[in-house]
CSV table of C-alpha atoms in Angstrom, one decimal:
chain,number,residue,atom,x,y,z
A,169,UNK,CA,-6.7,-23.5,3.9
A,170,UNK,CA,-4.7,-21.0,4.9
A,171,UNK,CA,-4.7,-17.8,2.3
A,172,UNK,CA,-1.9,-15.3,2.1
A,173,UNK,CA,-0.6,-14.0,5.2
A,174,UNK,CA,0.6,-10.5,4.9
A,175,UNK,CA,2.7,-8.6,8.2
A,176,UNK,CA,2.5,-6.4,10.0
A,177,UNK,CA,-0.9,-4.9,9.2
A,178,UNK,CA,-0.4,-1.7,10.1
A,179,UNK,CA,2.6,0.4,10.1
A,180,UNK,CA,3.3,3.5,11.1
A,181,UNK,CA,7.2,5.2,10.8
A,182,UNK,CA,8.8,8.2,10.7
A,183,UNK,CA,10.6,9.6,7.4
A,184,UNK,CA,14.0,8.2,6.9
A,185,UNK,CA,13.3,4.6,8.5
A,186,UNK,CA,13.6,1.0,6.7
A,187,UNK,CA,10.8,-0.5,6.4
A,188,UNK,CA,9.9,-4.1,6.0
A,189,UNK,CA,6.5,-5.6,4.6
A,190,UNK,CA,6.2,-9.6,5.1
A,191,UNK,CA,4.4,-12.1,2.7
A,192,UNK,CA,3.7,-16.1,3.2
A,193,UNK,CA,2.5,-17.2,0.2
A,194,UNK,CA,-0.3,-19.9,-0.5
A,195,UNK,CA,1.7,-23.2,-0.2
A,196,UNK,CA,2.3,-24.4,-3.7
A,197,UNK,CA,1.8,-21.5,-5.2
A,198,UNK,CA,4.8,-20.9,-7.3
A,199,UNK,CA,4.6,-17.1,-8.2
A,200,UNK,CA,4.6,-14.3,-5.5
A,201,UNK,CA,3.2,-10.6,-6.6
A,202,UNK,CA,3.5,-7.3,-4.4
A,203,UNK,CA,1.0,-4.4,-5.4
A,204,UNK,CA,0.7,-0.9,-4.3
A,205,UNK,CA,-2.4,0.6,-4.1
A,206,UNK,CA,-2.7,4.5,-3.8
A,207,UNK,CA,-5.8,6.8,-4.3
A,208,UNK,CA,-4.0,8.4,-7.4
A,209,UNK,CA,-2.5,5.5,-9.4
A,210,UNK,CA,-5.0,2.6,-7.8
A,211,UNK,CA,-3.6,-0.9,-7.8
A,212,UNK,CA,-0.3,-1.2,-9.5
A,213,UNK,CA,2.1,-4.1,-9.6
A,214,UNK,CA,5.4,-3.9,-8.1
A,215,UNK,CA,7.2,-7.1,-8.8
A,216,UNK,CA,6.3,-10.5,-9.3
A,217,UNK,CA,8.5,-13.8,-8.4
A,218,UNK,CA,8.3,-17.1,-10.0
A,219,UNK,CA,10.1,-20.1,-8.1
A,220,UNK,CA,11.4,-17.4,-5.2
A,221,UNK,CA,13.6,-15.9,-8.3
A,222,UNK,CA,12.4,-11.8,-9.6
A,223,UNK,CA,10.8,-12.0,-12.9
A,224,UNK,CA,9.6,-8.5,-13.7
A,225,UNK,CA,10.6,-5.5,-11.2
A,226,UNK,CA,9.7,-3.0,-13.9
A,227,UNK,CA,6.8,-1.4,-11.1
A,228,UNK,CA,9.3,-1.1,-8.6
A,229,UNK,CA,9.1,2.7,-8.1
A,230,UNK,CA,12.8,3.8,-7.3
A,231,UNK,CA,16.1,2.3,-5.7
A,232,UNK,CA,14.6,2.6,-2.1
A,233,UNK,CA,12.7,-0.4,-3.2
A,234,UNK,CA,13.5,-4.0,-2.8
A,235,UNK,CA,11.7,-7.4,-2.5
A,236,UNK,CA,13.4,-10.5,-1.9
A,237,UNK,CA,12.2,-14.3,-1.8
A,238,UNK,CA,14.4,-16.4,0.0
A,239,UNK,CA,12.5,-19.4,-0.1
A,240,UNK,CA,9.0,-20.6,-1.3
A,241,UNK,CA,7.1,-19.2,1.5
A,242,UNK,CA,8.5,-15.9,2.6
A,243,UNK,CA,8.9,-13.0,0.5
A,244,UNK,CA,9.5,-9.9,2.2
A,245,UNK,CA,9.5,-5.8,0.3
A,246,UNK,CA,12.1,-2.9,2.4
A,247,UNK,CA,11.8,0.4,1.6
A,248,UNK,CA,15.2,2.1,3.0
A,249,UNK,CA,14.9,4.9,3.6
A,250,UNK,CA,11.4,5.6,3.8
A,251,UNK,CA,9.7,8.8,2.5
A,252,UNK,CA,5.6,9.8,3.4
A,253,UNK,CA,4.6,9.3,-0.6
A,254,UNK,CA,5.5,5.7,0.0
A,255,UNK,CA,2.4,5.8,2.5
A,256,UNK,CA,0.1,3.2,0.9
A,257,UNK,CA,-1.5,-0.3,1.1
A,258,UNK,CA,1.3,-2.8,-0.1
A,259,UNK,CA,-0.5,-6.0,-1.3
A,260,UNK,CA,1.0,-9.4,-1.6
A,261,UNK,CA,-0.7,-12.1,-3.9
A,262,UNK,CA,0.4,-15.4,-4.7
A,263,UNK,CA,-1.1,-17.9,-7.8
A,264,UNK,CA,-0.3,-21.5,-9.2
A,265,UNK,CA,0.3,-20.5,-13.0
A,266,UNK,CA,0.2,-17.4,-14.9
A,267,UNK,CA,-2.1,-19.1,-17.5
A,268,UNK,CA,-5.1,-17.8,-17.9
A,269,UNK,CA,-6.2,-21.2,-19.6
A,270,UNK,CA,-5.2,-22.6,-16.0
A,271,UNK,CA,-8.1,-20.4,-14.4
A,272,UNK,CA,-6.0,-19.9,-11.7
A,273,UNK,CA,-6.9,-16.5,-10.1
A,274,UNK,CA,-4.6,-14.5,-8.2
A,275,UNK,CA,-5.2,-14.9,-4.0
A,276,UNK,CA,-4.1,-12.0,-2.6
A,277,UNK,CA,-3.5,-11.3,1.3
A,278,UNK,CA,-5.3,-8.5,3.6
A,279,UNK,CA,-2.4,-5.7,2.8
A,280,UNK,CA,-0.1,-3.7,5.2
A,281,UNK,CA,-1.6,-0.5,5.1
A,282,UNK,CA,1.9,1.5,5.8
A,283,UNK,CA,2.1,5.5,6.7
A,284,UNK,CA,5.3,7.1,6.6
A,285,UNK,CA,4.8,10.5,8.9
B,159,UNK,CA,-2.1,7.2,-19.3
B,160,UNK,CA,-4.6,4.9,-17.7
B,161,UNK,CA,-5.4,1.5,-19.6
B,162,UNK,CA,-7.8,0.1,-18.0
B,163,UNK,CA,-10.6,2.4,-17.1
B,164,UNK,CA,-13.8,2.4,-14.6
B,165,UNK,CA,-15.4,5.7,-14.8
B,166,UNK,CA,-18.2,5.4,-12.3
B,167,UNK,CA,-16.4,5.5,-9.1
B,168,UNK,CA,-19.9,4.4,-7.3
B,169,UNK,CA,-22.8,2.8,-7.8
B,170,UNK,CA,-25.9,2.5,-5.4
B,171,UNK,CA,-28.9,-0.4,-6.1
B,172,UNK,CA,-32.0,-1.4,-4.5
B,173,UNK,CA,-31.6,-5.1,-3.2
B,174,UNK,CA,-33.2,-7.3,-5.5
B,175,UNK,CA,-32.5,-5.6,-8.8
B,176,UNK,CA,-29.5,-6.0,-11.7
B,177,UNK,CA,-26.2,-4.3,-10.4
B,178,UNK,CA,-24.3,-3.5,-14.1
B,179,UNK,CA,-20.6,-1.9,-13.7
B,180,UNK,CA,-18.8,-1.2,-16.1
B,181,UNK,CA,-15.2,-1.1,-17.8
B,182,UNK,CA,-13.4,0.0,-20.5
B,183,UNK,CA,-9.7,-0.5,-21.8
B,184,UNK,CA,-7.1,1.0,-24.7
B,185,UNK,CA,-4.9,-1.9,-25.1
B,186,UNK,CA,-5.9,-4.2,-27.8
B,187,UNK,CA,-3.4,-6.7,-26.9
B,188,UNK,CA,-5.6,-7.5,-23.6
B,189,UNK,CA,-7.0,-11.0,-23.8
B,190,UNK,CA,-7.7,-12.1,-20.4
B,191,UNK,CA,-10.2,-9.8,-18.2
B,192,UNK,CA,-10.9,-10.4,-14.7
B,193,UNK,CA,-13.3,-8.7,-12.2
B,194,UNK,CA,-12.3,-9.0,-8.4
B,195,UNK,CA,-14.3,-7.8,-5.3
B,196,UNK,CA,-12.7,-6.1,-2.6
B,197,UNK,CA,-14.3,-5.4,1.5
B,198,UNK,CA,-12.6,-2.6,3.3
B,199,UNK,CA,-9.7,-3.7,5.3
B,200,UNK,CA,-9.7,-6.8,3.5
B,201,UNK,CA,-7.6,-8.0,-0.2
B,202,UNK,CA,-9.3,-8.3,-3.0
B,203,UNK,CA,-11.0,-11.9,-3.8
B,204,UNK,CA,-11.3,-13.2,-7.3
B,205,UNK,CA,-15.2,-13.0,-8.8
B,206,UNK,CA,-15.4,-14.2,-12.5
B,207,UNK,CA,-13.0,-13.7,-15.7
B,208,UNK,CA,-13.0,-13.8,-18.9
B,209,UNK,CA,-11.2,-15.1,-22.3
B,210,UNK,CA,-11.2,-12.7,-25.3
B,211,UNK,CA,-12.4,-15.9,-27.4
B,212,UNK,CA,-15.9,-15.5,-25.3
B,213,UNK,CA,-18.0,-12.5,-25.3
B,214,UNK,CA,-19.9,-13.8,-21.7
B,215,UNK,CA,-19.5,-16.0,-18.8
B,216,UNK,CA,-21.6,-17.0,-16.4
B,217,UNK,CA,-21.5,-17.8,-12.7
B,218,UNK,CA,-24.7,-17.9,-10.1
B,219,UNK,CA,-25.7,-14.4,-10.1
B,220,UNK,CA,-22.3,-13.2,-11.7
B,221,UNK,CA,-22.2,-12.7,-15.6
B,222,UNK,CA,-19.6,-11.0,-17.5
B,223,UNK,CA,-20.1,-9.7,-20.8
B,224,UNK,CA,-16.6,-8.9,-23.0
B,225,UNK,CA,-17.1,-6.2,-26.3
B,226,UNK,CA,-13.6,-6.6,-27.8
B,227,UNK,CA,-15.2,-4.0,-31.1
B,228,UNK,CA,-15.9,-1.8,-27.9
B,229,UNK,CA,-13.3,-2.1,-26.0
B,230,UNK,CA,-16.0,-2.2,-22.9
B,231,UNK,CA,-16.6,-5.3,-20.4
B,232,UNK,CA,-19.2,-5.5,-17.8
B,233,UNK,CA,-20.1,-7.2,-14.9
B,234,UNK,CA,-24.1,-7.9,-14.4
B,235,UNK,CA,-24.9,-8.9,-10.7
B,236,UNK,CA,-28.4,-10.5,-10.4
B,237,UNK,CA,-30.6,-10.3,-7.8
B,238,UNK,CA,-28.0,-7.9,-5.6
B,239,UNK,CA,-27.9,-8.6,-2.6
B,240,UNK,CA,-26.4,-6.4,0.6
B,241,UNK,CA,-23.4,-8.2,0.8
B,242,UNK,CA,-22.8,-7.8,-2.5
B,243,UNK,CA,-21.9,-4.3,-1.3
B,244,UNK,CA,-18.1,-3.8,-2.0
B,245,UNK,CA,-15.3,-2.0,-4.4
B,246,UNK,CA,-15.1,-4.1,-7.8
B,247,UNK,CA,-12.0,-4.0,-9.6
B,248,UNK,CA,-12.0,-4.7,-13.3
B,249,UNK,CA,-8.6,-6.5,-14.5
B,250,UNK,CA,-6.9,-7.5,-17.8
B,251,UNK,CA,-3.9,-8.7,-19.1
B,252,UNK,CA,-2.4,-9.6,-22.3
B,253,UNK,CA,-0.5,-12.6,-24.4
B,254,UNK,CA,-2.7,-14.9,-22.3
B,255,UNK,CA,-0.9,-14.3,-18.7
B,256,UNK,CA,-1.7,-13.3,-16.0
B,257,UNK,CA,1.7,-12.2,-15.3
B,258,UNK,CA,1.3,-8.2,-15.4
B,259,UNK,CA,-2.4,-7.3,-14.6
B,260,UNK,CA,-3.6,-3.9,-14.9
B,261,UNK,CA,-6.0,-3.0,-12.7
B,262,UNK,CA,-8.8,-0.4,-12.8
B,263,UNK,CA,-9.5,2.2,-10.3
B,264,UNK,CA,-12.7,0.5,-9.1
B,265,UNK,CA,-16.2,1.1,-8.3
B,266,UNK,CA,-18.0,1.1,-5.3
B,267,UNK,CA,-21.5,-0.7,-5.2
B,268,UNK,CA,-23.8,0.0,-2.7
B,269,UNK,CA,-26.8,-2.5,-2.4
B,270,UNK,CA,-29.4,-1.0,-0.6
B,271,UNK,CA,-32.2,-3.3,2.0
């Protein structure tokens, strides 16, 4: 089975540039999460989806942030414009049900590790 | 103010003996704990979780023990083994969703040959 398949893997930008992170989400999977990971504030959620519509942006640091689902298996996260704090690993993770009687364990993808000179 | 909290930031083991890391959180309302394992350049992968109506689970060499009077949750890894060599992130969430995990900061376990 194929897991999450996050793109590109690396990217590297200049300050000022959009930027555009890629998910595919396990198929069947009905809710979609992107996380941040720093070295100061560790793994932190962004966003989360459920049925390709936003359910809880609350993590989504600023207005230069936005995530988008248009369907059930693409979800993409632009930063416009980009500034070097947002340099970072951006994980995508995708899960059946939020249940935790479900035992349905979040599968997240290999990250985009993003640097923003 | 950090909620979720893993205060050894690495570990080192001799193959063959009991890894134990460790994790403690603030929130009371967490009732769902989760530990994940994470290889560089990789996402993390789901290990072994927890309800907060047990106080240990159990799989293969993975056990997790839950203190809810504590506050404190471990994960006991036994025998270790070198590819057990990774960061571990410790996990909860509350109101029995998984829907807005915190994670910790994680650990890095070193398993010696």
């Amino acid at each position: 089975d194929a897991g999450v398949i996050q793109s590109p893997r690396h990217e590297v930008t200049e300050m000022g540039q959009e930027v555009t992170l890629r998910c595919k989400p396990i198929s069947g999977h009905d809710y979609l999460f992107w996380y941040r990971q720093t070295m100061m504030r560790g793994l932190e959620l962004l966003i989360y989806f459920n049925n390709n519509v936003p359910i809880d942006d609350s993590g989504m640091p600023e207005d230069r942030f936005s995530a988008k689902m248009p369907n059930a298996s693409f979800s993409t996260l632009k930063i416009q414009p980009s500034e070097p704090r947002d340099s970072a690993v951006y994980f995508c993770a995708s899960t059946q049900s939020l249940s935790s009687r479900g035992n349905q364990p979040q599968h997240f993808g290999d990250g985009t590790r993003l640097s923003i000179l | 103010d950090q909620q979720v909290k893993q205060n050894s930031p690495s570990l080192s083991v001799q193959e063959g003996r009991i890894s134990i890391l460790n994790c403690d959180y603030t929130n009371s309302m967490f009732d769902y704990f989760l530990w994940y394992k994470k290889y560089p350049a990789e996402g993390p992968t789901f290990l072994i979780s927890i309800s907060s109506i047990k106080d240990k689970n159990e799989d293969g060499r993975f056990t997790v023990f839950l203190n809810k009077s504590a506050k404190h949750l471990s994960l006991h890894i036994v025998p270790s083994q070198p590819g057990d060599s990774a960061v571990y992130f410790c996990a909860a969430s509350a109101g029995g969703s998984q829907g807005n995990l915190i994670f910790g900061k994680g650990t890095k376990l070193s398993v010696k040959p």
